[in-house]
Amino acid sequence: MHAVVVYESMWGNTREIAEAVAQGLGEGTPVIEVATAPALPDGLDLLVVGGPTHAFSMSRPSTREDAGQRGAGADSSAPGLREWLAGLPGDFAVPIATFDTRVRTVRHLPGSAAKAAKREVERHHHGTVVDAVSFYVHDVAGPLEDGELQRAREWGAGLAAAGIDGS
Ligand SMILES: Cc1cc2nc3c(=O)[nH]c(=O)nc-3n(C[C@H](O)[C@H](O)[C@H](O)COP(=O)(O)O)c2cc1C
């Protein structure tokens, strides 16, 4: 399967998940930071995109600035997943899987960047969204909850297996 993982990450938690998903998808699967505005190769079987949940959705310039003020290491002025997805061509027909990282709260909040990315893709007819999954961090800056990297590897492997079966 020819897959690419494109991610956004302010503190590095989503990057760690992206790398684990790529391992599960198969050796050599590229993992690309969205701020580099990657152009996608021809012949792609699956695009996996992920970012941090900010204000119940994908990040925006204002939430990235907020993260920067809270000490995040990434360049908070760089474009995020929301902007990159909006720039995909309207006839983009490659299957897409979305993921995010978010905090598990006592009163579990429904909003997630993965679901927002799914809606964005569906609204603009950018291919089919095959799955949208959340992975969890302990707090705004992380770290990831125990077991999340393993779950990410397994999710990637499952996506690859589904692709190979043609299902
Ligand atoms: C401005 C801002 C808003 C956030 N809003 C939410 C939210 O609505 N729901 C949530 O679960 N986590 C929220 N978070 C926590 C992020 O999801 C968390 O910082 C992210 O998973 C860390 O991933 P990263 O290291 O890849 O940036 C927010 C964080 C920031 C900085």
Short mmCIF file of N, CA and C in Angstrom, two decimals, residues 24-124:
data_model
loop_
_atom_site.label_atom_id
_atom_site.label_comp_id
_atom_site.label_asym_id
_atom_site.label_seq_id
_atom_site.Cartn_x
_atom_site.Cartn_y
_atom_site.Cartn_z
N GLY A 24 2.92 1.20 11.58
CA GLY A 24 1.88 0.19 11.38
C GLY A 24 1.49 0.03 9.92
N LEU A 25 1.51 1.14 9.20
CA LEU A 25 1.14 1.10 7.77
C LEU A 25 2.17 0.32 6.96
N GLY A 26 3.43 0.41 7.38
CA GLY A 26 4.46 -0.34 6.68
C GLY A 26 5.76 0.45 6.63
N GLU A 27 6.86 -0.29 6.61
CA GLU A 27 8.19 0.33 6.61
C GLU A 27 8.33 1.32 5.45
N GLY A 28 8.90 2.46 5.73
CA GLY A 28 9.15 3.44 4.68
C GLY A 28 7.98 4.37 4.40
N THR A 29 6.88 4.22 5.14
CA THR A 29 5.75 5.14 4.92
C THR A 29 6.18 6.55 5.32
N PRO A 30 6.09 7.52 4.40
CA PRO A 30 6.54 8.88 4.74
C PRO A 30 5.65 9.55 5.79
N VAL A 31 6.29 10.29 6.68
CA VAL A 31 5.59 11.07 7.72
C VAL A 31 6.00 12.52 7.51
N ILE A 32 5.05 13.37 7.16
CA ILE A 32 5.40 14.72 6.71
C ILE A 32 4.67 15.77 7.55
N GLU A 33 5.41 16.76 8.01
CA GLU A 33 4.79 17.84 8.79
C GLU A 33 4.00 18.75 7.85
N VAL A 34 2.79 19.08 8.26
CA VAL A 34 1.90 19.82 7.37
C VAL A 34 2.44 21.21 7.04
N ALA A 35 3.21 21.78 7.95
CA ALA A 35 3.73 23.14 7.73
C ALA A 35 4.66 23.21 6.51
N THR A 36 5.16 22.07 6.05
CA THR A 36 6.00 22.07 4.85
C THR A 36 5.13 22.08 3.59
N ALA A 37 3.79 22.12 3.77
CA ALA A 37 2.83 22.16 2.66
C ALA A 37 3.14 21.10 1.61
N PRO A 38 3.12 19.84 2.06
CA PRO A 38 3.54 18.77 1.13
C PRO A 38 2.63 18.65 -0.09
N ALA A 39 3.27 18.44 -1.24
CA ALA A 39 2.53 18.06 -2.45
C ALA A 39 2.47 16.53 -2.44
N LEU A 40 1.35 15.97 -2.75
CA LEU A 40 1.18 14.52 -2.63
C LEU A 40 1.62 13.82 -3.91
N PRO A 41 2.24 12.64 -3.75
CA PRO A 41 2.69 11.90 -4.94
C PRO A 41 1.50 11.30 -5.68
N ASP A 42 1.71 10.99 -6.95
CA ASP A 42 0.70 10.28 -7.72
C ASP A 42 0.61 8.83 -7.24
N GLY A 43 -0.51 8.19 -7.50
CA GLY A 43 -0.64 6.77 -7.21
C GLY A 43 -0.80 6.45 -5.75
N LEU A 44 -1.24 7.42 -4.96
CA LEU A 44 -1.44 7.22 -3.52
C LEU A 44 -2.67 6.35 -3.28
N ASP A 45 -2.54 5.35 -2.38
CA ASP A 45 -3.70 4.50 -2.03
C ASP A 45 -4.44 5.03 -0.81
N LEU A 46 -3.71 5.73 0.07
CA LEU A 46 -4.32 6.20 1.32
C LEU A 46 -3.57 7.43 1.82
N LEU A 47 -4.32 8.44 2.22
CA LEU A 47 -3.76 9.62 2.89
C LEU A 47 -4.23 9.60 4.34
N VAL A 48 -3.29 9.64 5.28
CA VAL A 48 -3.64 9.72 6.69
C VAL A 48 -3.26 11.10 7.19
N VAL A 49 -4.20 11.81 7.80
CA VAL A 49 -3.91 13.16 8.30
C VAL A 49 -4.27 13.24 9.78
N GLY A 50 -3.44 13.96 10.55
CA GLY A 50 -3.72 14.08 11.98
C GLY A 50 -3.24 15.40 12.53
N GLY A 51 -3.91 15.86 13.58
CA GLY A 51 -3.51 17.10 14.24
C GLY A 51 -4.04 17.13 15.66
N PRO A 52 -3.58 18.11 16.44
CA PRO A 52 -4.10 18.25 17.80
C PRO A 52 -5.50 18.85 17.80
N THR A 53 -6.34 18.40 18.70
CA THR A 53 -7.65 19.05 18.87
C THR A 53 -7.45 20.37 19.60
N HIS A 54 -7.93 21.43 18.98
CA HIS A 54 -7.88 22.77 19.60
C HIS A 54 -9.29 23.32 19.59
N ALA A 55 -9.81 23.70 20.74
CA ALA A 55 -11.15 24.30 20.85
C ALA A 55 -12.17 23.43 20.11
N PHE A 56 -12.15 22.13 20.42
CA PHE A 56 -13.13 21.13 19.92
C PHE A 56 -13.01 20.84 18.43
N SER A 57 -11.95 21.30 17.78
CA SER A 57 -11.86 21.20 16.33
C SER A 57 -10.40 21.15 15.90
N MET A 58 -10.15 21.38 14.60
CA MET A 58 -8.77 21.56 14.15
C MET A 58 -8.26 22.92 14.63
N SER A 59 -6.93 23.05 14.69
CA SER A 59 -6.35 24.31 15.16
C SER A 59 -6.67 25.44 14.19
N ARG A 60 -6.55 26.64 14.70
CA ARG A 60 -6.67 27.88 13.90
C ARG A 60 -5.46 28.74 14.26
N PRO A 61 -5.20 29.81 13.48
CA PRO A 61 -4.07 30.67 13.85
C PRO A 61 -4.12 31.12 15.31
N SER A 62 -5.32 31.46 15.81
CA SER A 62 -5.43 31.97 17.19
C SER A 62 -5.12 30.88 18.22
N THR A 63 -5.55 29.64 17.96
CA THR A 63 -5.28 28.57 18.95
C THR A 63 -3.81 28.16 18.90
N ARG A 64 -3.21 28.23 17.69
CA ARG A 64 -1.78 27.90 17.60
C ARG A 64 -0.95 28.96 18.34
N GLU A 65 -1.41 30.22 18.24
CA GLU A 65 -0.73 31.29 18.97
C GLU A 65 -0.86 31.05 20.48
N ASP A 66 -2.04 30.63 20.90
CA ASP A 66 -2.28 30.31 22.31
C ASP A 66 -1.32 29.20 22.76
N ALA A 67 -1.18 28.16 21.92
CA ALA A 67 -0.26 27.05 22.25
C ALA A 67 1.17 27.58 22.36
N GLY A 68 1.55 28.47 21.45
CA GLY A 68 2.89 29.05 21.50
C GLY A 68 3.12 29.81 22.80
N GLN A 69 2.08 30.55 23.24
CA GLN A 69 2.21 31.30 24.48
C GLN A 69 2.29 30.38 25.69
N ARG A 70 1.72 29.15 25.52
CA ARG A 70 1.81 28.17 26.63
C ARG A 70 3.11 27.37 26.56
N GLY A 71 4.00 27.72 25.63
CA GLY A 71 5.32 27.10 25.62
C GLY A 71 5.53 26.02 24.58
N ALA A 72 4.58 25.84 23.65
CA ALA A 72 4.78 24.82 22.61
C ALA A 72 5.98 25.19 21.74
N GLY A 73 6.71 24.17 21.30
CA GLY A 73 7.95 24.42 20.57
C GLY A 73 7.77 24.70 19.09
N ALA A 74 6.66 24.29 18.52
CA ALA A 74 6.49 24.43 17.06
C ALA A 74 6.27 25.90 16.69
N ASP A 75 6.51 26.21 15.43
CA ASP A 75 6.29 27.56 14.92
C ASP A 75 4.79 27.81 14.86
N SER A 76 4.28 28.64 15.76
CA SER A 76 2.83 28.81 15.84
C SER A 76 2.28 29.68 14.72
N SER A 77 3.16 30.32 13.93
CA SER A 77 2.68 31.12 12.80
C SER A 77 2.56 30.29 11.52
N ALA A 78 3.02 29.03 11.56
CA ALA A 78 2.97 28.18 10.36
C ALA A 78 1.54 27.70 10.12
N PRO A 79 1.18 27.42 8.87
CA PRO A 79 -0.17 26.91 8.59
C PRO A 79 -0.38 25.52 9.20
N GLY A 80 -1.63 25.22 9.48
CA GLY A 80 -1.98 23.94 10.10
C GLY A 80 -2.76 23.04 9.15
N LEU A 81 -3.28 21.96 9.73
CA LEU A 81 -4.01 20.96 8.94
C LEU A 81 -5.25 21.55 8.26
N ARG A 82 -5.94 22.42 9.00
CA ARG A 82 -7.17 23.03 8.45
C ARG A 82 -6.86 23.73 7.12
N GLU A 83 -5.80 24.53 7.10
CA GLU A 83 -5.46 25.31 5.91
C GLU A 83 -5.00 24.39 4.78
N TRP A 84 -4.23 23.35 5.14
CA TRP A 84 -3.71 22.45 4.12
C TRP A 84 -4.85 21.65 3.48
N LEU A 85 -5.78 21.15 4.30
CA LEU A 85 -6.92 20.39 3.76
C LEU A 85 -7.76 21.27 2.83
N ALA A 86 -7.92 22.52 3.23
CA ALA A 86 -8.73 23.44 2.41
C ALA A 86 -8.10 23.64 1.04
N GLY A 87 -6.79 23.43 0.94
CA GLY A 87 -6.09 23.63 -0.33
C GLY A 87 -6.04 22.39 -1.20
N LEU A 88 -6.55 21.25 -0.71
CA LEU A 88 -6.56 20.06 -1.56
C LEU A 88 -7.51 20.28 -2.74
N PRO A 89 -7.19 19.72 -3.90
CA PRO A 89 -8.08 19.91 -5.04
C PRO A 89 -9.47 19.32 -4.79
N GLY A 90 -10.48 19.94 -5.34
CA GLY A 90 -11.86 19.50 -5.14
C GLY A 90 -12.13 18.09 -5.64
N ASP A 91 -11.32 17.62 -6.59
CA ASP A 91 -11.54 16.28 -7.15
C ASP A 91 -10.57 15.25 -6.55
N PHE A 92 -10.02 15.57 -5.39
CA PHE A 92 -9.07 14.65 -4.74
C PHE A 92 -9.82 13.38 -4.34
N ALA A 93 -9.43 12.25 -4.92
CA ALA A 93 -10.26 11.04 -4.78
C ALA A 93 -9.59 9.93 -3.96
N VAL A 94 -8.47 10.24 -3.31
CA VAL A 94 -7.76 9.21 -2.53
C VAL A 94 -8.48 9.01 -1.19
N PRO A 95 -8.68 7.75 -0.75
CA PRO A 95 -9.27 7.51 0.58
C PRO A 95 -8.43 8.19 1.68
N ILE A 96 -9.10 8.74 2.67
CA ILE A 96 -8.43 9.49 3.75
C ILE A 96 -8.83 8.91 5.10
N ALA A 97 -7.86 8.77 5.99
CA ALA A 97 -8.14 8.44 7.40
C ALA A 97 -7.66 9.61 8.24
N THR A 98 -8.44 10.01 9.23
CA THR A 98 -8.08 11.17 10.05
C THR A 98 -7.87 10.73 11.50
N PHE A 99 -6.94 11.41 12.18
CA PHE A 99 -6.76 11.17 13.60
C PHE A 99 -6.43 12.48 14.30
N ASP A 100 -6.59 12.47 15.61
CA ASP A 100 -6.18 13.64 16.39
C ASP A 100 -5.63 13.19 17.72
N THR A 101 -5.07 14.15 18.43
CA THR A 101 -4.79 13.94 19.85
C THR A 101 -5.66 14.90 20.62
N ARG A 102 -6.04 14.49 21.82
CA ARG A 102 -6.90 15.32 22.65
C ARG A 102 -6.78 14.87 24.11
N VAL A 103 -7.34 15.67 24.99
CA VAL A 103 -7.28 15.38 26.42
C VAL A 103 -8.55 14.66 26.82
N ARG A 104 -8.40 13.61 27.62
CA ARG A 104 -9.59 12.90 28.10
C ARG A 104 -10.08 13.64 29.34
N THR A 105 -11.27 14.15 29.28
CA THR A 105 -11.79 14.91 30.43
C THR A 105 -12.81 14.08 31.17
N VAL A 106 -13.11 14.49 32.40
CA VAL A 106 -14.12 13.79 33.20
C VAL A 106 -15.46 13.87 32.47
N ARG A 107 -15.79 15.09 32.05
CA ARG A 107 -17.01 15.29 31.27
C ARG A 107 -16.57 15.25 29.81
N HIS A 108 -16.60 14.07 29.22
CA HIS A 108 -15.97 13.87 27.91
C HIS A 108 -16.58 14.82 26.87
N LEU A 109 -15.74 15.66 26.29
CA LEU A 109 -16.22 16.65 25.33
C LEU A 109 -16.22 16.04 23.93
N PRO A 110 -17.25 16.27 23.16
CA PRO A 110 -17.42 15.57 21.89
C PRO A 110 -16.51 16.06 20.76
N GLY A 111 -16.05 17.29 20.79
CA GLY A 111 -15.34 17.84 19.63
C GLY A 111 -13.97 17.22 19.44
N SER A 112 -13.61 16.95 18.19
CA SER A 112 -12.27 16.43 17.92
C SER A 112 -11.79 16.90 16.56
N ALA A 113 -10.48 17.10 16.45
CA ALA A 113 -9.90 17.53 15.18
C ALA A 113 -10.12 16.48 14.10
N ALA A 114 -10.09 15.19 14.49
CA ALA A 114 -10.27 14.11 13.50
C ALA A 114 -11.66 14.20 12.88
N LYS A 115 -12.67 14.44 13.73
CA LYS A 115 -14.04 14.55 13.20
C LYS A 115 -14.19 15.82 12.36
N ALA A 116 -13.55 16.90 12.80
CA ALA A 116 -13.62 18.15 12.03
C ALA A 116 -12.94 17.98 10.67
N ALA A 117 -11.81 17.27 10.65
CA ALA A 117 -11.12 17.03 9.37
C ALA A 117 -12.00 16.16 8.47
N LYS A 118 -12.67 15.18 9.06
CA LYS A 118 -13.59 14.32 8.28
C LYS A 118 -14.68 15.17 7.64
N ARG A 119 -15.27 16.07 8.42
CA ARG A 119 -16.33 16.94 7.88
C ARG A 119 -15.79 17.83 6.77
N GLU A 120 -14.59 18.37 6.96
CA GLU A 120 -13.97 19.24 5.95
C GLU A 120 -13.78 18.48 4.64
N VAL A 121 -13.27 17.25 4.76
CA VAL A 121 -13.02 16.43 3.57
C VAL A 121 -14.35 16.12 2.88
N GLU A 122 -15.34 15.73 3.66
CA GLU A 122 -16.63 15.35 3.06
C GLU A 122 -17.32 16.55 2.43
N ARG A 123 -17.19 17.71 3.06
CA ARG A 123 -17.85 18.91 2.54
C ARG A 123 -17.28 19.28 1.17
N HIS A 124 -15.99 19.06 1.00
CA HIS A 124 -15.36 19.48 -0.25
C HIS A 124 -15.13 18.32 -1.20
#
